[in-house]
CSV table of C-alpha atoms in Angstrom, one decimal:
chain,number,residue,atom,x,y,z
A,1,MET,CA,-208.5,-253.2,48.8
A,2,ARG,CA,-205.1,-251.4,48.7
A,3,VAL,CA,-204.6,-247.6,49.0
A,4,VAL,CA,-200.7,-246.3,48.5
A,5,SER,CA,-199.9,-242.6,49.5
A,6,VAL,CA,-196.9,-241.2,47.3
A,7,LEU,CA,-194.7,-238.7,50.0
A,8,GLY,CA,-192.3,-236.5,48.5
A,9,GLY,CA,-191.5,-234.0,51.9
A,10,ARG,CA,-192.1,-233.9,55.3
A,11,PRO,CA,-195.5,-231.9,55.1
A,12,HIS,CA,-196.5,-234.9,53.2
A,13,LEU,CA,-195.4,-237.5,56.1
A,14,VAL,CA,-197.3,-235.5,58.5
A,15,LYS,CA,-200.7,-235.3,56.6
A,16,SER,CA,-200.4,-239.1,55.6
A,17,GLU,CA,-200.3,-240.2,59.4
A,18,THR,CA,-203.5,-239.1,60.2
A,19,ILE,CA,-204.9,-240.8,56.8
A,20,HIS,CA,-203.0,-243.9,58.0
A,21,LEU,CA,-204.7,-243.9,61.1
A,22,ALA,CA,-208.1,-243.3,59.8
A,23,LEU,CA,-207.6,-246.2,57.0
A,24,GLU,CA,-206.3,-248.7,59.7
A,25,ARG,CA,-209.6,-248.6,61.4
A,26,SER,CA,-211.2,-249.7,58.3
A,27,ASP,CA,-210.6,-252.7,56.0
A,28,ILE,CA,-208.5,-250.8,53.4
A,29,ARG,CA,-204.8,-251.5,53.4
A,30,HIS,CA,-202.8,-248.2,53.3
A,31,GLU,CA,-199.6,-248.2,52.5
A,32,THR,CA,-196.7,-245.5,51.3
A,33,VAL,CA,-194.0,-244.8,48.8
A,34,GLU,CA,-191.2,-242.2,50.1
A,35,CYS,CA,-189.7,-240.5,46.8
A,36,TRP,CA,-187.0,-238.1,47.4
A,37,LEU,CA,-186.2,-235.6,44.9
A,38,GLY,CA,-182.7,-233.8,45.3
A,39,PRO,CA,-183.0,-231.1,48.5
A,40,LEU,CA,-186.0,-232.1,49.4
A,41,SER,CA,-184.8,-235.2,51.4
A,42,ASP,CA,-184.0,-232.8,54.4
A,43,TYR,CA,-186.3,-234.6,57.2
A,44,PRO,CA,-183.6,-237.3,58.2
A,45,TRP,CA,-185.9,-239.6,60.0
A,46,THR,CA,-188.7,-240.0,57.2
A,47,SER,CA,-191.6,-242.1,58.0
A,48,ALA,CA,-189.9,-243.6,61.3
A,49,ASP,CA,-190.8,-240.5,63.2
A,50,PHE,CA,-194.4,-240.8,62.2
A,51,GLN,CA,-197.5,-243.5,62.8
A,52,LEU,CA,-197.0,-245.0,59.4
A,53,PRO,CA,-196.0,-248.3,57.9
A,54,ALA,CA,-192.5,-249.1,56.8
A,55,PRO,CA,-192.7,-247.6,53.0
A,56,LEU,CA,-193.1,-250.4,50.4
A,57,GLU,CA,-190.1,-248.4,48.6
A,58,VAL,CA,-187.8,-245.3,49.4
A,59,ILE,CA,-186.7,-244.0,46.1
A,60,SER,CA,-183.9,-240.8,46.4
A,61,GLU,CA,-182.7,-239.5,43.4
A,62,GLN,CA,-181.3,-236.1,42.1
A,63,SER,CA,-183.0,-236.5,38.5
A,64,ALA,CA,-187.0,-236.1,38.5
A,65,GLY,CA,-186.8,-238.6,35.4
A,66,ARG,CA,-184.9,-241.4,37.1
A,67,LEU,CA,-187.5,-241.1,39.9
A,68,ALA,CA,-190.3,-241.0,37.8
A,69,GLY,CA,-188.9,-244.3,36.0
A,70,ARG,CA,-188.4,-246.1,39.5
A,71,LEU,CA,-192.1,-244.8,40.7
A,72,ARG,CA,-193.7,-246.2,38.0
A,73,ARG,CA,-192.0,-249.6,38.1
A,74,SER,CA,-193.0,-249.7,41.7
A,75,MET,CA,-197.1,-248.9,41.2
A,76,ALA,CA,-197.0,-250.9,38.1
A,77,SER,CA,-195.7,-254.1,40.2
A,78,VAL,CA,-197.8,-253.3,43.4
A,79,ARG,CA,-201.1,-251.8,41.5
A,80,PRO,CA,-203.0,-250.1,44.0
A,81,HIS,CA,-206.5,-249.2,43.6
A,82,VAL,CA,-206.3,-245.6,44.8
A,83,LEU,CA,-203.2,-243.6,44.9
A,84,LEU,CA,-203.1,-240.7,47.6
A,85,LEU,CA,-201.1,-237.3,46.4
A,86,TYR,CA,-200.6,-234.5,48.5
A,87,GLY,CA,-199.4,-230.8,48.2
A,88,ASP,CA,-197.5,-228.9,45.2
A,89,LEU,CA,-194.4,-230.8,44.7
A,90,ASP,CA,-192.9,-232.1,41.5
A,91,VAL,CA,-193.1,-235.7,43.0
A,92,THR,CA,-196.7,-234.8,43.3
A,93,LEU,CA,-197.2,-234.1,39.6
A,94,LEU,CA,-194.7,-237.1,38.7
A,95,ALA,CA,-196.9,-239.4,40.4
A,96,LEU,CA,-200.3,-238.1,38.7
A,97,GLY,CA,-199.0,-238.7,35.4
A,98,ILE,CA,-197.7,-242.2,36.3
A,99,ALA,CA,-201.3,-243.2,37.8
A,100,HIS,CA,-202.6,-241.7,34.4
A,101,GLN,CA,-200.6,-244.2,32.3
A,102,LEU,CA,-201.6,-247.3,34.6
A,103,ASP,CA,-205.4,-246.0,34.8
A,104,ILE,CA,-205.2,-245.5,38.8
A,105,PRO,CA,-207.7,-243.4,40.5
A,106,THR,CA,-206.1,-240.8,42.3
A,107,VAL,CA,-207.3,-238.4,45.3
A,108,HIS,CA,-205.3,-235.0,45.9
A,109,ILE,CA,-205.4,-234.0,49.8
A,110,GLU,CA,-205.1,-230.4,49.8
A,111,SER,CA,-206.9,-229.3,46.6
A,112,GLY,CA,-207.7,-225.4,46.1
A,113,TYR,CA,-205.0,-223.5,47.1
A,114,ARG,CA,-204.1,-220.6,45.0
A,115,THR,CA,-202.0,-217.6,44.6
A,116,GLY,CA,-202.9,-216.7,41.0
A,117,ASP,CA,-199.3,-216.8,40.0
A,118,LEU,CA,-198.5,-219.4,37.5
A,119,ALA,CA,-194.8,-218.5,36.8
A,120,ASP,CA,-194.7,-220.2,40.1
A,121,ARG,CA,-193.7,-223.8,39.7
A,122,GLU,CA,-195.6,-224.8,42.9
A,123,GLU,CA,-198.9,-222.9,41.7
A,124,PHE,CA,-198.7,-224.7,38.2
A,125,ILE,CA,-198.3,-227.9,40.0
A,126,ARG,CA,-201.2,-227.1,42.2
A,127,VAL,CA,-203.5,-226.2,39.0
A,128,ALA,CA,-202.4,-229.1,36.8
A,129,VAL,CA,-203.1,-231.7,39.7
A,130,ASP,CA,-206.3,-230.3,41.0
A,131,HIS,CA,-207.8,-230.5,37.3
A,132,GLY,CA,-206.0,-234.1,36.6
A,133,VAL,CA,-207.1,-236.3,39.7
A,134,THR,CA,-210.2,-238.3,40.3
A,135,HIS,CA,-211.2,-236.8,43.6
A,136,ARG,CA,-210.0,-233.7,45.4
A,137,VAL,CA,-210.2,-232.9,49.2
A,138,ALA,CA,-210.6,-229.1,50.2
A,139,PHE,CA,-209.9,-228.3,53.7
A,140,THR,CA,-211.8,-224.8,53.6
A,141,SER,CA,-214.5,-223.2,51.6
A,142,SER,CA,-212.1,-221.0,49.8
A,143,MET,CA,-210.2,-223.8,48.4
A,144,ALA,CA,-213.6,-225.5,47.0
A,145,ALA,CA,-214.6,-222.1,45.7
A,146,ASN,CA,-211.5,-222.1,43.9
A,147,LEU,CA,-212.1,-225.3,42.4
A,148,HIS,CA,-215.9,-224.5,41.3
A,149,ALA,CA,-214.7,-221.3,39.8
A,150,GLU,CA,-212.1,-223.3,37.8
A,151,GLY,CA,-215.1,-225.5,36.3
A,152,ILE,CA,-214.4,-228.4,38.5
A,153,ASP,CA,-217.3,-230.7,39.1
A,154,PRO,CA,-218.1,-229.9,43.0
A,155,GLY,CA,-219.3,-233.7,43.1
A,156,THR,CA,-215.6,-234.4,42.8
A,157,VAL,CA,-214.7,-232.3,45.6
A,158,SER,CA,-214.8,-233.4,49.4
A,159,HIS,CA,-214.3,-231.3,52.9
A,160,TYR,CA,-212.2,-232.4,55.5
A,161,ASP,CA,-209.9,-230.6,57.7
A,162,ASN,CA,-206.1,-230.4,57.3
A,163,PRO,CA,-205.0,-233.7,58.2
A,164,ALA,CA,-201.5,-232.1,59.3
A,165,LEU,CA,-203.4,-230.4,62.2
A,166,PHE,CA,-205.0,-233.8,63.4
A,167,THR,CA,-201.2,-235.1,63.5
A,168,MET,CA,-200.3,-231.9,65.5
A,169,ALA,CA,-202.8,-232.4,67.9
A,170,ARG,CA,-201.6,-235.5,68.8
A,171,ARG,CA,-198.4,-234.3,69.5
A,172,LEU,CA,-199.5,-231.7,72.0
A,173,ARG,CA,-201.3,-234.8,73.6
A,174,ARG,CA,-204.4,-233.4,74.1
A,175,PRO,CA,-207.7,-233.8,72.0
A,176,ASP,CA,-208.8,-230.4,71.3
A,177,GLY,CA,-205.2,-229.4,70.0
A,178,ALA,CA,-204.6,-227.3,72.9
A,179,PRO,CA,-200.6,-227.6,74.2
A,180,ALA,CA,-200.1,-230.1,77.1
A,181,ALA,CA,-198.1,-227.2,78.9
A,182,ALA,CA,-199.1,-223.5,79.3
A,183,PRO,CA,-197.0,-221.5,76.4
A,184,SER,CA,-193.9,-220.0,77.4
A,185,ARG,CA,-194.6,-216.7,79.3
A,186,LYS,CA,-191.1,-215.1,78.0
A,187,ALA,CA,-190.9,-213.4,74.6
A,188,THR,CA,-190.1,-216.4,72.6
A,189,GLY,CA,-189.7,-216.2,68.6
A,190,LEU,CA,-189.4,-219.2,66.3
A,191,VAL,CA,-188.0,-218.8,63.0
A,192,THR,CA,-187.7,-220.9,59.8
A,193,PHE,CA,-187.2,-220.0,56.0
A,194,HIS,CA,-186.1,-222.3,53.2
A,195,ARG,CA,-188.1,-221.1,50.0
A,196,ASP,CA,-186.1,-220.0,46.8
A,197,GLU,CA,-187.3,-216.1,46.9
A,198,ASN,CA,-185.7,-216.0,50.5
A,199,VAL,CA,-182.4,-218.2,50.2
A,200,LEU,CA,-181.5,-217.8,46.3
A,201,ASP,CA,-181.6,-214.1,46.6
A,202,PRO,CA,-178.3,-212.8,48.2
A,203,GLU,CA,-179.6,-209.4,49.4
A,204,ARG,CA,-182.9,-210.6,50.5
A,205,LEU,CA,-181.0,-213.4,52.8
A,206,VAL,CA,-178.5,-210.9,54.4
A,207,ARG,CA,-181.7,-208.8,55.3
A,208,ILE,CA,-182.9,-212.0,56.8
A,209,VAL,CA,-180.1,-212.4,59.0
A,210,GLY,CA,-179.8,-208.7,59.8
A,211,CYS,CA,-183.4,-209.0,61.0
A,212,MET,CA,-182.7,-211.7,63.2
A,213,GLU,CA,-179.8,-209.6,64.7
A,214,ALA,CA,-182.1,-206.9,65.4
A,215,LEU,CA,-184.4,-208.9,67.0
A,216,ALA,CA,-182.6,-211.0,69.1
A,217,ALA,CA,-181.8,-207.8,71.3
A,218,SER,CA,-185.5,-208.0,72.5
A,219,PHE,CA,-186.5,-211.3,72.2
A,220,ALA,CA,-185.4,-215.2,72.6
A,221,LEU,CA,-185.5,-216.6,69.4
A,222,THR,CA,-185.0,-220.4,68.1
A,223,ILE,CA,-183.7,-220.3,64.4
A,224,VAL,CA,-184.2,-223.8,62.5
A,225,LEU,CA,-181.6,-223.8,59.6
A,226,PHE,CA,-182.9,-226.5,56.9
A,227,ARG,CA,-180.4,-228.0,55.1
A,228,ARG,CA,-180.5,-225.6,52.2
A,229,THR,CA,-180.6,-222.7,54.0
A,230,ASP,CA,-177.7,-223.4,56.0
A,231,LEU,CA,-175.9,-224.5,52.8
A,232,GLN,CA,-176.6,-220.9,51.4
A,233,LEU,CA,-175.7,-218.8,54.4
A,234,ARG,CA,-172.2,-220.4,54.1
A,235,ARG,CA,-171.9,-220.0,50.5
A,236,LEU,CA,-172.4,-216.2,51.1
A,237,GLY,CA,-170.2,-216.4,54.3
A,238,ILE,CA,-172.8,-215.0,56.7
A,239,ARG,CA,-173.4,-218.3,58.5
A,240,ASP,CA,-170.6,-216.9,61.0
A,241,ARG,CA,-173.0,-214.0,61.7
A,242,LEU,CA,-175.7,-216.4,63.1
A,243,GLU,CA,-173.2,-218.4,64.9
A,244,ALA,CA,-171.9,-215.0,66.6
A,245,LEU,CA,-175.6,-214.2,67.5
A,246,ALA,CA,-176.2,-217.2,69.2
A,247,ALA,CA,-172.5,-217.1,70.7
A,248,THR,CA,-173.2,-213.6,72.2
A,249,ALA,CA,-177.0,-213.9,73.0
A,250,ALA,CA,-177.7,-216.3,75.1
A,251,ALA,CA,-181.3,-216.5,74.2
A,252,VAL,CA,-180.7,-217.2,70.5
A,253,ARG,CA,-180.5,-220.9,69.5
A,254,ILE,CA,-179.5,-222.2,66.3
A,255,ARG,CA,-181.1,-225.6,65.5
A,256,PRO,CA,-180.7,-227.9,62.3
A,257,THR,CA,-184.1,-229.6,61.1
A,258,LEU,CA,-186.1,-230.6,64.1
A,259,ARG,CA,-187.9,-234.2,65.1
A,260,HIS,CA,-191.8,-233.4,64.5
A,261,GLU,CA,-192.3,-233.8,68.0
A,262,GLU,CA,-189.4,-231.4,69.1
A,263,TYR,CA,-190.8,-229.1,66.3
A,264,VAL,CA,-194.5,-228.9,67.7
A,265,ALA,CA,-193.1,-228.3,71.5
A,266,GLU,CA,-191.1,-225.3,70.0
A,267,LEU,CA,-194.2,-224.0,68.0
A,268,SER,CA,-196.4,-224.6,70.8
A,269,ARG,CA,-194.3,-222.3,73.2
A,270,ALA,CA,-193.6,-219.7,71.0
A,271,SER,CA,-195.1,-216.0,71.1
A,272,PHE,CA,-194.7,-215.4,67.4
A,273,VAL,CA,-193.3,-217.0,64.3
A,274,ILE,CA,-191.4,-215.8,61.3
A,275,THR,CA,-191.4,-218.1,58.2
A,276,ASP,CA,-192.1,-218.6,54.6
A,277,SER,CA,-193.6,-222.1,55.2
A,278,SER,CA,-197.3,-222.8,54.0
A,279,THR,CA,-197.4,-225.7,56.4
A,280,VAL,CA,-196.3,-223.5,59.3
A,281,GLN,CA,-198.9,-221.0,58.4
A,282,ASP,CA,-201.7,-223.4,59.0
A,283,GLU,CA,-200.2,-224.9,62.0
A,284,CYS,CA,-200.1,-221.2,63.1
A,285,ALA,CA,-203.4,-220.3,62.4
A,286,PHE,CA,-204.7,-223.6,64.2
A,287,LEU,CA,-202.5,-222.6,67.3
A,288,GLY,CA,-203.8,-218.8,67.2
A,289,THR,CA,-200.3,-218.2,66.9
A,290,ASP,CA,-199.1,-214.6,65.6
A,291,CYS,CA,-197.5,-215.4,62.2
A,292,PHE,CA,-195.1,-213.4,59.9
A,293,VAL,CA,-194.9,-214.7,56.8
A,294,LEU,CA,-191.6,-213.7,54.6
A,295,ARG,CA,-192.9,-214.3,50.9
A,296,GLN,CA,-194.5,-212.5,47.8
A,297,ALA,CA,-197.5,-214.1,48.0
A,298,SER,CA,-199.3,-217.1,49.9
A,299,PRO,CA,-201.7,-219.8,48.9
A,300,ARG,CA,-203.2,-219.5,52.5
A,301,ALA,CA,-204.1,-215.7,52.2
A,302,ALA,CA,-207.9,-216.0,51.4
A,303,ASP,CA,-208.0,-218.0,54.9
A,304,PHE,CA,-205.4,-215.9,57.0
A,305,PRO,CA,-206.8,-215.1,60.8
A,306,PRO,CA,-206.2,-211.8,62.0
A,307,THR,CA,-202.6,-213.2,63.6
A,308,THR,CA,-201.2,-213.9,60.3
A,309,ARG,CA,-199.9,-211.4,57.9
A,310,ILE,CA,-197.4,-211.3,54.7
A,311,VAL,CA,-194.2,-209.4,55.1
A,312,GLU,CA,-192.8,-208.4,51.8
A,313,SER,CA,-190.4,-206.2,52.7
A,314,ILE,CA,-188.1,-207.7,55.1
A,315,GLU,CA,-187.4,-204.4,57.5
A,316,PRO,CA,-185.3,-204.9,60.9
A,317,ALA,CA,-187.7,-202.2,62.6
A,318,GLN,CA,-191.3,-203.7,61.1
A,319,LEU,CA,-190.6,-207.0,62.2
A,320,ALA,CA,-189.5,-205.9,65.5
A,321,SER,CA,-192.8,-203.9,65.8
A,322,LEU,CA,-194.9,-206.7,65.1
A,323,ALA,CA,-193.1,-209.1,67.2
A,324,ALA,CA,-193.4,-206.9,70.1
A,325,ALA,CA,-197.2,-206.4,69.4
A,326,ALA,CA,-197.5,-210.2,69.2
A,327,VAL,CA,-195.8,-210.6,72.4
A,328,GLN,CA,-198.1,-208.2,74.3
A,329,ARG,CA,-201.1,-209.8,72.6
A,330,ARG,CA,-200.2,-213.0,73.8
A,331,ARG,CA,-199.8,-212.3,77.4
A,332,GLU,CA,-203.1,-210.5,77.4
A,333,THR,CA,-205.0,-212.8,75.6
A,334,PRO,CA,-203.4,-216.6,75.7
A,335,ALA,CA,-203.6,-218.1,72.2
A,336,LYS,CA,-206.7,-220.4,71.3
A,337,PRO,CA,-206.5,-223.6,69.4
A,338,ASP,CA,-209.4,-223.9,66.8
A,339,VAL,CA,-211.5,-227.0,66.6
A,340,LEU,CA,-211.0,-229.4,64.5
A,341,ALA,CA,-214.6,-231.0,63.3
A,342,ARG,CA,-214.1,-232.7,59.8
A,343,GLY,CA,-212.2,-235.6,60.6
A,344,TYR,CA,-211.4,-238.4,58.1
A,345,ASP,CA,-214.2,-240.8,59.6
A,346,SER,CA,-216.4,-243.8,57.4
A,347,THR,CA,-217.2,-241.3,54.8
A,348,PHE,CA,-213.7,-241.0,53.8
A,349,VAL,CA,-213.2,-244.5,53.7
A,350,GLU,CA,-216.4,-244.9,51.5
A,351,LEU,CA,-215.1,-242.3,49.4
A,352,LEU,CA,-212.1,-244.2,48.6
A,353,LYS,CA,-214.2,-247.3,47.9
A,354,ARG,CA,-216.5,-245.8,45.2
A,355,LEU,CA,-213.5,-244.5,43.6
A,356,THR,CA,-212.5,-248.1,42.5
A,357,THR,CA,-216.1,-248.5,40.8
A,358,THR,CA,-216.4,-245.2,38.8
A,359,GLY,CA,-213.1,-245.5,36.8
A,360,GLY,CA,-209.6,-244.2,36.6
A,361,SER,CA,-208.0,-240.9,36.6
A,362,ALA,CA,-209.4,-238.1,34.9
A,363,PHE,CA,-205.8,-236.5,34.2
A,364,GLU,CA,-205.8,-233.4,31.6
A,365,ALA,CA,-202.7,-232.8,30.0
A,366,LEU,CA,-201.3,-229.1,30.7
A,367,PRO,CA,-198.5,-227.5,28.9
A,368,GLU,CA,-195.1,-228.3,30.7
A,369,ARG,CA,-193.5,-225.3,31.7
A,370,PRO,CA,-189.7,-225.3,32.2
A,371,ARG,CA,-188.9,-223.5,35.4
A,372,PRO,CA,-186.8,-224.2,38.4
A,373,ASN,CA,-188.1,-226.4,41.0
A,374,LYS,CA,-189.4,-225.0,44.2
A,375,ALA,CA,-188.3,-226.2,47.7
A,376,SER,CA,-190.9,-227.9,49.9
A,377,SER,CA,-193.9,-226.0,51.6
């Protein structure tokens, strides 16, 4: 039996490693196709940085139409028994349409996240994919409840933990997911931001940089600049403010995209995290690290622990106060990671095998909504 994962961003790579290791122990042959669309090809090491097979094909295009054409030809040639889809990127939706054309059963790994805002491209993709695939994997009871509320058959929804967290636990080299080394006792913060609502809004981006300058007076900071963030900072002429900050504040480091192992090490040492990434929110919740989310809304909000909160207005004093409270909390009560209980075991293998006997895609065509593409989660 042949199963193919369609991977379109680093969050997909992180999740698919766990899936691959689970299927590697079975008689299912798991393979991948990497599809890098425009600015989402920001992870320079691709699958070589993960426990994944060499991809059947690496498709990198600026145009969604050209990428879809190449992916369709690849899938028509490979003819997998099941296609695994991840997340909420344009690549995910393109792959679903191709699976429908070729009558290939599909599984969406990460079903049921919702913000309720269909004006957001990622939300539209989430809903379209969840209603179009053959089977769905939900990580939490609230995700499953969202699917059931939309009329999706509970028999087509399975419950497993987020595979990205199993990958993180392996990087931390402890079976319970706890850091291999004790977290830093210094007041350290990790910062990442890349979403359109932050990097394409000049006023908001300037305020974020101002917050970094204010925080640097009290905390050690590692600021990870993804390529699109770095380019936008340069376009606005404010990249030099961060460079000056790193030059004058010894405890501030500006880093490009990190290898996953490096990133996990930085995250495990952080007293607090400031981010707009959904994946980072998941990881902070797992580790018990305070996380301040620079977004108007998050599809993870229903599952936020007390240590995660949305920060809609970018105010230096507010973030500094939140960071100080997080540092104090970390000193008094060390973070304790969650326990991962629902792994991708033989039941997941049997699920995939059953799909090959119950028919192909249940794709429901939804009206296309012309909106700008969003960045990866």
